[in-house]
Tab-separated table of C-alpha atoms in Angstrom:
chain	number	residue	atom	x	y	z
A	1	MET	CA	-19.102	23.869	-13.350
A	2	ARG	CA	-22.905	23.767	-13.588
A	3	ILE	CA	-25.176	24.358	-10.611
A	4	ILE	CA	-28.331	22.247	-10.601
A	5	ASP	CA	-31.327	22.793	-8.354
A	6	ASN	CA	-32.687	19.276	-7.883
A	7	GLN	CA	-36.241	20.605	-7.738
A	8	ASP	CA	-36.258	21.083	-11.518
A	9	TYR	CA	-35.326	17.402	-12.138
A	10	LYS	CA	-32.185	18.299	-14.096
A	11	ALA	CA	-30.141	16.348	-11.557
A	12	GLU	CA	-31.785	13.111	-12.717
A	13	ILE	CA	-30.824	13.878	-16.314
A	14	PHE	CA	-27.250	14.675	-15.289
A	15	ILE	CA	-26.938	11.447	-13.286
A	16	GLU	CA	-28.226	9.415	-16.229
A	17	GLU	CA	-25.690	11.018	-18.570
A	18	LEU	CA	-22.896	10.578	-16.036
A	19	LEU	CA	-23.494	6.850	-15.620
A	20	LYS	CA	-23.424	6.348	-19.393
A	21	ARG	CA	-19.996	7.892	-19.798
A	22	SER	CA	-17.262	5.432	-20.664
A	23	GLN	CA	-13.700	5.395	-21.865
A	24	LEU	CA	-14.063	1.957	-23.466
A	25	ASN	CA	-15.898	2.807	-26.700
A	26	PHE	CA	-12.820	2.725	-28.882
A	27	LYS	CA	-13.247	0.170	-31.677
A	28	ASN	CA	-10.078	1.276	-33.481
A	29	VAL	CA	-8.048	0.918	-30.278
A	30	GLN	CA	-9.481	-2.540	-29.652
A	31	ASP	CA	-8.335	-3.658	-33.113
A	32	ILE	CA	-4.794	-2.490	-32.344
A	33	VAL	CA	-4.861	-4.190	-28.954
A	34	ASP	CA	-6.049	-7.461	-30.501
A	35	ASP	CA	-3.168	-7.375	-32.999
A	36	ILE	CA	-0.633	-6.720	-30.235
A	37	ILE	CA	-1.943	-9.552	-28.080
A	38	ASP	CA	-1.921	-12.022	-30.982
A	39	ASN	CA	1.616	-11.016	-31.935
A	40	VAL	CA	2.944	-11.401	-28.387
A	41	ARG	CA	1.132	-14.693	-27.947
A	42	ASN	CA	2.743	-16.082	-31.100
A	43	ASN	CA	6.152	-14.398	-31.115
A	44	LYS	CA	6.740	-13.832	-27.406
A	45	ASP	CA	9.995	-11.987	-26.507
A	46	GLU	CA	10.579	-10.880	-30.082
A	47	ALA	CA	7.212	-9.124	-30.275
A	48	VAL	CA	7.531	-7.553	-26.803
A	49	LEU	CA	10.977	-6.150	-27.613
A	50	ASP	CA	9.805	-4.848	-30.994
A	51	TYR	CA	6.898	-2.987	-29.388
A	52	THR	CA	9.222	-1.549	-26.721
A	53	ARG	CA	11.405	-0.114	-29.475
A	54	GLN	CA	8.372	1.154	-31.377
A	55	PHE	CA	6.338	2.688	-28.557
A	56	ASP	CA	8.937	3.537	-25.887
A	57	GLN	CA	11.905	4.221	-28.177
A	58	VAL	CA	14.050	1.965	-26.017
A	59	SER	CA	16.107	-0.949	-27.345
A	60	LEU	CA	16.280	-3.830	-24.897
A	61	THR	CA	17.130	-7.501	-25.142
A	62	SER	CA	15.874	-10.596	-23.385
A	63	GLN	CA	18.886	-10.191	-21.080
A	64	THR	CA	18.299	-6.501	-20.227
A	65	ILE	CA	14.513	-6.445	-20.021
A	66	LYS	CA	14.551	-7.550	-16.382
A	67	VAL	CA	15.461	-5.031	-13.666
A	68	THR	CA	18.552	-6.066	-11.720
A	69	GLU	CA	19.257	-5.727	-8.006
A	70	ASP	CA	21.961	-3.171	-8.899
A	71	GLU	CA	19.338	-1.015	-10.623
A	72	ILE	CA	17.135	-1.173	-7.545
A	73	GLN	CA	20.010	-0.126	-5.303
A	74	GLU	CA	20.797	2.731	-7.698
A	75	ALA	CA	17.165	3.857	-7.415
A	76	TYR	CA	17.565	4.120	-3.628
A	77	LYS	CA	20.549	6.438	-4.177
A	78	LYS	CA	18.557	8.669	-6.532
A	79	LEU	CA	15.534	9.025	-4.276
A	80	ASP	CA	15.293	11.553	-1.467
A	81	GLU	CA	15.654	9.841	1.925
A	82	LYS	CA	12.579	11.614	3.236
A	83	LEU	CA	10.479	10.192	0.397
A	84	ILE	CA	11.866	6.696	1.039
A	85	SER	CA	10.843	7.049	4.685
A	86	ILE	CA	7.346	8.181	3.654
A	87	LEU	CA	6.995	5.243	1.241
A	88	GLN	CA	7.950	2.854	4.034
A	89	LYS	CA	5.495	4.508	6.434
A	90	ALA	CA	2.704	4.320	3.854
A	91	ALA	CA	3.530	0.676	3.133
A	92	ASP	CA	3.380	-0.165	6.829
A	93	ARG	CA	-0.053	1.438	7.159
A	94	VAL	CA	-1.380	-0.283	4.029
A	95	ARG	CA	0.003	-3.638	5.211
A	96	SER	CA	-1.487	-3.220	8.701
A	97	PHE	CA	-4.937	-2.529	7.262
A	98	HIS	CA	-4.839	-5.453	4.850
A	99	GLU	CA	-3.562	-7.889	7.470
A	100	LYS	CA	-6.967	-7.527	9.111
A	101	GLN	CA	-8.666	-8.801	5.948
A	102	LYS	CA	-7.021	-12.219	5.934
A	103	GLY	CA	-9.450	-15.118	5.974
A	104	ASN	CA	-8.747	-18.567	7.381
A	105	SER	CA	-9.342	-22.098	6.224
A	106	TRP	CA	-11.867	-24.002	8.321
A	107	ILE	CA	-12.935	-27.587	8.898
A	108	ALA	CA	-16.245	-28.609	10.528
A	109	PRO	CA	-16.622	-32.301	11.435
A	110	ASP	CA	-19.898	-33.636	12.837
A	111	GLU	CA	-20.938	-36.598	14.961
A	112	LYS	CA	-21.616	-38.775	11.896
A	113	GLY	CA	-18.029	-38.540	10.724
A	114	THR	CA	-18.583	-36.151	7.817
A	115	ILE	CA	-16.116	-33.348	7.340
A	116	LEU	CA	-16.986	-30.147	5.520
A	117	GLY	CA	-14.707	-27.187	5.187
A	118	GLN	CA	-13.027	-24.575	3.089
A	119	MET	CA	-9.392	-24.228	2.141
A	120	VAL	CA	-8.260	-20.627	1.653
A	121	MET	CA	-5.085	-20.486	-0.427
A	122	PRO	CA	-3.110	-17.703	-2.098
A	123	MET	CA	-2.699	-17.540	-5.850
A	124	GLU	CA	0.722	-18.676	-6.971
A	125	SER	CA	1.598	-15.714	-9.213
A	126	VAL	CA	0.287	-12.193	-9.802
A	127	GLY	CA	1.289	-9.545	-12.330
A	128	VAL	CA	1.089	-5.869	-11.398
A	129	TYR	CA	0.963	-3.213	-14.114
A	130	VAL	CA	2.399	0.160	-13.083
A	131	PRO	CA	2.151	3.182	-15.418
A	132	GLY	CA	5.478	4.774	-16.267
A	133	GLY	CA	4.877	7.157	-19.139
A	134	LYS	CA	3.962	10.781	-18.462
A	135	ALA	CA	3.370	9.972	-14.803
A	136	ALA	CA	4.710	7.317	-12.448
A	137	TYR	CA	2.846	6.389	-9.298
A	138	PRO	CA	4.694	4.678	-6.424
A	139	SER	CA	1.399	4.707	-4.506
A	140	SER	CA	-0.077	2.426	-7.155
A	141	VAL	CA	2.712	-0.064	-6.493
A	142	LEU	CA	1.955	-0.170	-2.767
A	143	MET	CA	-1.788	-0.552	-3.215
A	144	ASN	CA	-1.606	-3.334	-5.792
A	145	VAL	CA	1.314	-5.325	-4.436
A	146	ILE	CA	0.821	-5.305	-0.654
A	147	PRO	CA	-2.572	-7.071	-0.594
A	148	ALA	CA	-1.078	-9.826	-2.766
A	149	GLN	CA	1.935	-10.072	-0.492
A	150	VAL	CA	-0.263	-10.204	2.612
A	151	ALA	CA	-2.341	-12.922	0.940
A	152	GLY	CA	0.824	-15.016	0.591
A	153	VAL	CA	1.379	-14.848	-3.178
A	154	LYS	CA	4.910	-16.138	-3.726
A	155	ARG	CA	5.612	-14.681	-7.163
A	156	ILE	CA	4.663	-11.022	-7.609
A	157	VAL	CA	5.753	-9.657	-10.982
A	158	MET	CA	5.749	-5.974	-11.887
A	159	VAL	CA	5.774	-4.572	-15.410
A	160	THR	CA	6.282	-0.886	-16.120
A	161	PRO	CA	7.324	1.052	-19.240
A	162	PRO	CA	10.982	2.122	-19.347
A	163	GLN	CA	12.030	5.751	-19.417
A	164	LYS	CA	13.817	7.054	-22.491
A	165	ASP	CA	17.225	6.055	-21.086
A	166	GLY	CA	16.051	2.487	-20.472
A	167	SER	CA	15.753	2.909	-16.705
A	168	VAL	CA	12.674	2.702	-14.476
A	169	ASN	CA	11.370	5.553	-12.343
A	170	PRO	CA	13.324	5.311	-9.043
A	171	GLY	CA	10.250	5.924	-6.878
A	172	VAL	CA	8.469	3.008	-8.546
A	173	LEU	CA	11.477	0.719	-8.010
A	174	VAL	CA	11.848	1.630	-4.341
A	175	ALA	CA	8.106	1.141	-3.752
A	176	ALA	CA	8.348	-2.249	-5.459
A	177	LYS	CA	11.214	-3.323	-3.218
A	178	ILE	CA	9.416	-2.145	-0.082
A	179	SER	CA	6.195	-3.899	-1.122
A	180	GLY	CA	7.641	-7.321	-1.888
A	181	VAL	CA	7.847	-7.540	-5.686
A	182	THR	CA	9.980	-10.502	-6.766
A	183	GLU	CA	10.468	-9.667	-10.480
A	184	ILE	CA	10.362	-6.404	-12.441
A	185	TYR	CA	10.310	-6.096	-16.244
A	186	LYS	CA	10.782	-2.928	-18.297
A	187	ILE	CA	7.764	-3.291	-20.549
A	188	GLY	CA	4.447	-1.506	-20.790
A	189	GLY	CA	1.273	-1.200	-22.809
A	190	ALA	CA	-0.906	-3.969	-24.182
A	191	GLN	CA	2.239	-5.974	-24.942
A	192	ALA	CA	3.063	-6.175	-21.220
A	193	VAL	CA	-0.446	-7.401	-20.397
A	194	ALA	CA	-0.173	-10.037	-23.129
A	195	ALA	CA	3.241	-11.169	-21.850
A	196	LEU	CA	1.843	-11.613	-18.337
A	197	ALA	CA	-1.254	-13.412	-19.606
A	198	PHE	CA	0.425	-15.876	-21.976
A	199	GLY	CA	4.098	-15.845	-21.018
A	200	THR	CA	7.210	-15.428	-23.136
A	201	GLU	CA	10.636	-17.061	-23.174
A	202	THR	CA	11.741	-14.579	-20.486
A	203	ILE	CA	8.514	-13.828	-18.604
A	204	PRO	CA	6.541	-16.792	-17.185
A	205	LYS	CA	2.753	-16.269	-17.250
A	206	VAL	CA	0.828	-15.256	-14.143
A	207	ASP	CA	-2.576	-16.183	-12.741
A	208	LYS	CA	-3.927	-12.655	-12.268
A	209	ILE	CA	-3.177	-9.149	-13.587
A	210	VAL	CA	-3.928	-6.012	-11.575
A	211	GLY	CA	-3.048	-2.348	-11.821
A	212	PRO	CA	-4.125	0.790	-13.708
A	213	GLY	CA	-3.123	1.875	-17.183
A	214	ASN	CA	-4.198	3.778	-20.271
A	215	ILE	CA	-6.931	2.685	-22.665
A	216	PHE	CA	-4.591	0.194	-24.389
A	217	VAL	CA	-3.784	-1.468	-21.066
A	218	THR	CA	-7.429	-1.438	-19.952
A	219	LEU	CA	-8.677	-3.016	-23.170
A	220	ALA	CA	-5.847	-5.550	-23.118
A	221	LYS	CA	-6.823	-6.623	-19.594
A	222	ARG	CA	-10.431	-7.003	-20.688
A	223	THR	CA	-9.348	-9.058	-23.696
A	224	VAL	CA	-7.164	-11.538	-21.781
A	225	PHE	CA	-9.725	-12.018	-19.021
A	226	GLY	CA	-10.554	-15.709	-18.921
A	227	HIS	CA	-6.994	-16.733	-19.722
A	228	VAL	CA	-6.074	-14.983	-16.475
A	229	SER	CA	-8.044	-13.187	-13.793
A	230	ILE	CA	-7.987	-9.378	-13.629
A	231	ASP	CA	-8.885	-6.860	-10.942
A	232	SER	CA	-11.465	-4.774	-12.817
A	233	ILE	CA	-12.112	-2.623	-15.866
A	234	ALA	CA	-11.378	0.752	-14.342
A	235	GLY	CA	-13.200	3.817	-15.585
A	236	PRO	CA	-12.428	7.501	-15.042
A	237	SER	CA	-11.894	8.767	-11.506
A	238	GLU	CA	-14.811	10.152	-9.484
A	239	ILE	CA	-15.518	12.073	-6.315
A	240	LEU	CA	-18.856	13.040	-4.797
A	241	VAL	CA	-19.026	15.354	-1.795
A	242	VAL	CA	-22.137	15.500	0.383
A	243	ALA	CA	-22.050	18.716	2.409
A	244	ASP	CA	-24.167	20.949	4.601
A	245	ASP	CA	-23.584	24.558	5.644
A	246	SER	CA	-20.891	23.491	8.121
A	247	ALA	CA	-18.515	22.646	5.254
A	248	ASN	CA	-15.635	24.933	4.307
A	249	PRO	CA	-15.928	25.931	0.618
A	250	VAL	CA	-12.148	26.144	0.316
A	251	PHE	CA	-11.795	22.525	1.485
A	252	VAL	CA	-14.640	21.249	-0.678
A	253	ALA	CA	-13.344	22.927	-3.832
A	254	ALA	CA	-9.838	21.593	-3.230
A	255	ASP	CA	-11.190	18.066	-2.832
A	256	LEU	CA	-13.258	18.282	-6.019
A	257	LEU	CA	-10.189	19.484	-7.915
A	258	SER	CA	-8.084	16.609	-6.567
A	259	GLN	CA	-10.036	14.253	-8.836
A	260	ALA	CA	-10.715	16.612	-11.743
A	261	GLU	CA	-6.969	16.803	-12.388
A	262	HIS	CA	-6.785	13.079	-13.254
A	263	ASP	CA	-8.226	13.429	-16.768
A	264	GLU	CA	-10.951	15.091	-18.817
A	265	LEU	CA	-13.351	12.205	-18.128
A	266	ALA	CA	-13.025	12.483	-14.343
A	267	SER	CA	-16.168	13.489	-12.479
A	268	SER	CA	-16.381	15.855	-9.499
A	269	ILE	CA	-19.773	16.428	-7.896
A	270	LEU	CA	-20.961	18.380	-4.868
A	271	VAL	CA	-24.428	17.653	-3.453
A	272	THR	CA	-25.372	20.172	-0.786
A	273	THR	CA	-28.279	21.545	1.186
A	274	SER	CA	-26.696	25.011	1.227
A	275	LYS	CA	-27.091	27.420	-1.703
A	276	GLU	CA	-24.542	29.700	-0.086
A	277	LEU	CA	-21.986	26.884	-0.009
A	278	ALA	CA	-22.808	25.921	-3.596
A	279	TYR	CA	-21.951	29.344	-5.004
A	280	ALA	CA	-18.957	29.801	-2.708
A	281	VAL	CA	-17.524	26.474	-3.916
A	282	LYS	CA	-18.069	27.456	-7.544
A	283	ASP	CA	-16.082	30.665	-6.961
A	284	GLU	CA	-13.360	28.707	-5.150
A	285	LEU	CA	-13.064	26.236	-8.026
A	286	ILE	CA	-12.307	29.090	-10.405
A	287	ARG	CA	-9.820	30.699	-8.017
A	288	GLN	CA	-7.938	27.514	-7.145
A	289	THR	CA	-7.841	26.152	-10.705
A	290	GLU	CA	-5.796	29.158	-11.802
A	291	LYS	CA	-2.973	28.063	-9.489
A	292	LEU	CA	-2.842	24.399	-10.536
A	293	SER	CA	-0.513	22.757	-13.051
A	294	ARG	CA	-3.191	20.694	-14.827
A	295	LYS	CA	-5.504	23.633	-15.428
A	296	GLU	CA	-6.691	22.611	-18.911
A	297	ILE	CA	-7.558	19.049	-17.860
A	298	ILE	CA	-9.392	20.338	-14.778
A	299	THR	CA	-11.391	22.886	-16.758
A	300	ASN	CA	-12.567	20.293	-19.284
A	301	SER	CA	-13.413	17.771	-16.579
A	302	LEU	CA	-15.500	20.247	-14.572
A	303	LYS	CA	-17.267	21.521	-17.695
A	304	ASP	CA	-18.309	18.095	-18.980
A	305	PHE	CA	-18.667	15.938	-15.869
A	306	GLY	CA	-18.734	18.308	-12.913
A	307	ALA	CA	-21.824	19.553	-11.103
A	308	ILE	CA	-23.047	21.199	-7.937
A	309	ILE	CA	-26.489	19.855	-7.028
A	310	ILE	CA	-28.623	21.736	-4.502
A	311	VAL	CA	-31.074	19.601	-2.508
A	312	ASN	CA	-33.475	20.184	0.361
A	313	THR	CA	-32.224	17.560	2.815
A	314	ILE	CA	-29.115	15.505	3.544
A	315	ASP	CA	-31.211	12.346	3.082
A	316	GLU	CA	-31.918	13.506	-0.464
A	317	ALA	CA	-28.170	14.061	-0.981
A	318	ILE	CA	-27.389	10.539	0.228
A	319	GLU	CA	-30.065	9.147	-2.089
A	320	ILE	CA	-28.360	10.819	-5.068
A	321	SER	CA	-24.997	9.519	-3.931
A	322	ASN	CA	-26.353	5.968	-3.685
A	323	LYS	CA	-27.665	6.233	-7.258
A	324	ILE	CA	-24.291	7.378	-8.581
A	325	ALA	CA	-22.300	4.909	-6.410
A	326	PRO	CA	-19.153	7.070	-6.543
A	327	GLU	CA	-15.602	5.812	-6.402
A	328	HIS	CA	-14.848	8.320	-3.627
A	329	LEU	CA	-17.545	9.715	-1.327
A	330	GLU	CA	-16.796	12.526	1.109
A	331	VAL	CA	-19.357	13.343	3.804
A	332	CYS	CA	-18.648	16.882	4.994
A	333	THR	CA	-21.444	17.489	7.471
A	334	ARG	CA	-21.880	18.209	11.160
A	335	GLU	CA	-22.701	14.613	12.093
A	336	ALA	CA	-20.892	12.695	9.372
A	337	LEU	CA	-20.577	9.436	11.321
A	338	SER	CA	-24.332	9.281	11.926
A	339	LEU	CA	-24.935	9.132	8.153
A	340	LEU	CA	-22.791	6.040	7.637
A	341	PRO	CA	-25.695	3.519	7.971
A	342	LYS	CA	-27.555	5.299	5.144
A	343	ILE	CA	-24.695	4.948	2.656
A	344	LYS	CA	-25.244	1.896	0.458
A	345	ASN	CA	-22.960	2.352	-2.549
A	346	ALA	CA	-19.460	3.858	-2.525
A	347	GLY	CA	-15.939	2.660	-3.165
A	348	ALA	CA	-14.360	4.528	-0.251
A	349	ILE	CA	-16.164	6.692	2.302
A	350	PHE	CA	-14.391	9.701	3.848
A	351	LEU	CA	-16.151	11.085	6.907
A	352	GLY	CA	-15.743	14.588	8.297
A	353	HIS	CA	-14.033	17.802	7.304
A	354	TYR	CA	-10.515	16.475	7.823
A	355	SER	CA	-10.660	13.213	5.865
A	356	PRO	CA	-9.870	14.403	2.317
A	357	GLU	CA	-9.666	11.915	-0.559
A	358	PRO	CA	-5.848	12.226	-0.996
A	359	LEU	CA	-5.494	10.848	2.537
A	360	GLY	CA	-6.887	7.597	1.144
A	361	ASP	CA	-4.681	7.741	-1.939
A	362	TYR	CA	-1.470	7.784	0.057
A	363	MET	CA	-1.390	7.276	3.795
A	364	ALA	CA	-4.639	6.144	5.452
A	365	GLY	CA	-4.209	2.410	4.849
A	366	PRO	CA	-7.311	1.184	2.978
A	367	ASN	CA	-6.776	0.398	-0.690
A	368	HIS	CA	-7.156	3.174	-3.236
A	369	VAL	CA	-7.959	0.776	-6.108
A	370	LEU	CA	-11.725	1.307	-6.119
A	371	PRO	CA	-14.792	0.504	-8.239
A	372	THR	CA	-15.770	3.238	-10.721
A	373	SER	CA	-18.613	4.083	-13.123
A	374	GLY	CA	-21.361	2.970	-10.736
A	375	THR	CA	-19.835	-0.464	-10.117
A	376	ALA	CA	-19.569	0.200	-6.377
A	377	LYS	CA	-23.117	-1.187	-6.354
A	378	PHE	CA	-21.603	-4.655	-6.786
A	379	PHE	CA	-17.785	-4.399	-6.635
A	380	SER	CA	-15.436	-3.732	-3.712
A	381	PRO	CA	-12.025	-2.080	-3.284
A	382	LEU	CA	-9.017	-4.238	-4.115
A	383	ASN	CA	-8.344	-6.436	-1.095
A	384	VAL	CA	-6.588	-9.559	0.152
A	385	ASP	CA	-9.440	-11.806	-0.990
A	386	ASP	CA	-8.730	-10.750	-4.575
A	387	PHE	CA	-5.493	-12.735	-4.362
A	388	MET	CA	-6.933	-15.811	-2.653
A	389	LYS	CA	-8.596	-18.973	-3.929
A	390	LYS	CA	-11.143	-20.971	-1.963
A	391	SER	CA	-11.622	-24.723	-2.324
A	392	SER	CA	-14.465	-26.663	-0.709
A	393	VAL	CA	-13.527	-29.724	1.364
A	394	ILE	CA	-15.943	-32.680	1.539
A	395	PHE	CA	-15.409	-36.010	3.284
A	396	PHE	CA	-18.257	-38.503	3.870
A	397	PRO	CA	-17.874	-41.973	5.369
A	398	GLN	CA	-20.004	-44.775	3.896
A	399	GLU	CA	-22.880	-44.573	6.355
A	400	ALA	CA	-23.194	-40.812	6.032
A	401	LEU	CA	-23.437	-41.044	2.243
A	402	LYS	CA	-25.955	-43.902	2.488
A	403	GLU	CA	-28.210	-41.739	4.613
A	404	LEU	CA	-28.410	-39.146	1.818
A	405	SER	CA	-28.201	-41.528	-1.150
A	406	ASP	CA	-31.921	-41.757	-1.924
A	407	ASP	CA	-32.254	-37.982	-1.798
A	408	ILE	CA	-29.318	-37.518	-4.174
A	409	ILE	CA	-30.652	-40.133	-6.620
A	410	ILE	CA	-34.143	-38.609	-6.709
A	411	PHE	CA	-32.693	-35.096	-7.063
A	412	ALA	CA	-30.379	-36.134	-9.920
A	413	GLU	CA	-33.093	-38.023	-11.802
A	414	ALA	CA	-35.398	-35.021	-11.486
A	415	GLU	CA	-32.764	-33.126	-13.455
A	416	ALA	CA	-32.462	-36.018	-15.961
A	417	LEU	CA	-28.850	-36.589	-14.909
A	418	THR	CA	-28.952	-40.351	-14.643
A	419	ALA	CA	-25.164	-40.739	-14.517
A	420	HIS	CA	-25.145	-38.543	-11.433
A	421	ALA	CA	-27.729	-40.780	-9.844
A	422	ASN	CA	-25.822	-43.892	-10.866
A	423	SER	CA	-22.614	-42.613	-9.272
A	424	VAL	CA	-24.323	-42.865	-5.888
A	425	ARG	CA	-26.500	-45.910	-6.611
A	426	VAL	CA	-23.601	-48.239	-7.555
A	427	ARG	CA	-22.019	-47.747	-4.152
A	428	PHE	CA	-24.949	-49.421	-2.406
A	429	GLU	CA	-26.456	-51.875	-4.932
A	430	ASN	CA	-24.799	-54.919	-3.349
A	431	ALA	CA	-24.558	-53.579	0.175
């Protein structure tokens, strides 16, 4: 973990390198993904089942690819009752938060009889991809499904790779049931994305695909965008901690490590006004890493994309944070709330010494699907609006249109769109 004194301008170089990092420069992977998508699009169930045998070593049929209610009930039996209770509690908190995001349709008539408005309607179907290989994440189910359910989406489909025995991780199944999933299919990878995007004999297509996955899933989502909507092209996980000398180095190091364990491309950064804290955190990172199960991943992540940046003022720290636009921003200072107006770019903002990033991953309520790789400058966390459509409503009586007709005709002809102008003109030529 490097320590950078911002006075020597090395921080600027590090930030520039950090923002260039990407997990999407894989031409050979893209070629494979393109072949998979084309095969599924043309051969449907047959291709999906072939890839499931090839990649997951599981033989399924069109009849067994869909999870049954009996399998869901069996998952409840396998899962610890305490964990089920926690999943329900988390779901309730996530649902409560997202209920507050719901927008309403509106209609605004005026005295001339015109009616303008906006219809806010849920999408009809959404597909949720849930990883199920080396790691399975029930929290991902809650965060991706509940906003869609709150929005009013009627058909919420989940796809997730089967385990070697052909079953699905019980925690994932229970989270799906709690969240409101209506269909679950035992497929994963680019083939699952293609099935959701184009449909097969067994799996009807959806309107939008959300959820995290490996590079094959990510590239597949990017490729099918336009045929369906997607949530985002997610990059590696990130955390940036802004801290002063009131911060506890044990806490700060633990929070940095919580993201470094995701993968080697994850980025963990501390920006602090305290040299003493900087070196104490560096020592803590070494000490705590030794006790963690993903030690090798953490070490590589901190070496390549980790940094401790020493600055003169908290305002300077916030300025660096706004340049990086981190996925997760922790503000560990004496007056954390007072800094909130200065923060311009961040996916999720955690204020104070007792608001660690994992709180947001599991139990706080706001969504943990966040913009990465600097995209918090123009993207937002996954939310209810992501599963809504908006249609404009326009009604004009004859006299109201006549009042604007000359303006419309002149405007249209100025753009050389004479058919546009004629559409209005013909209504009043003989009036």
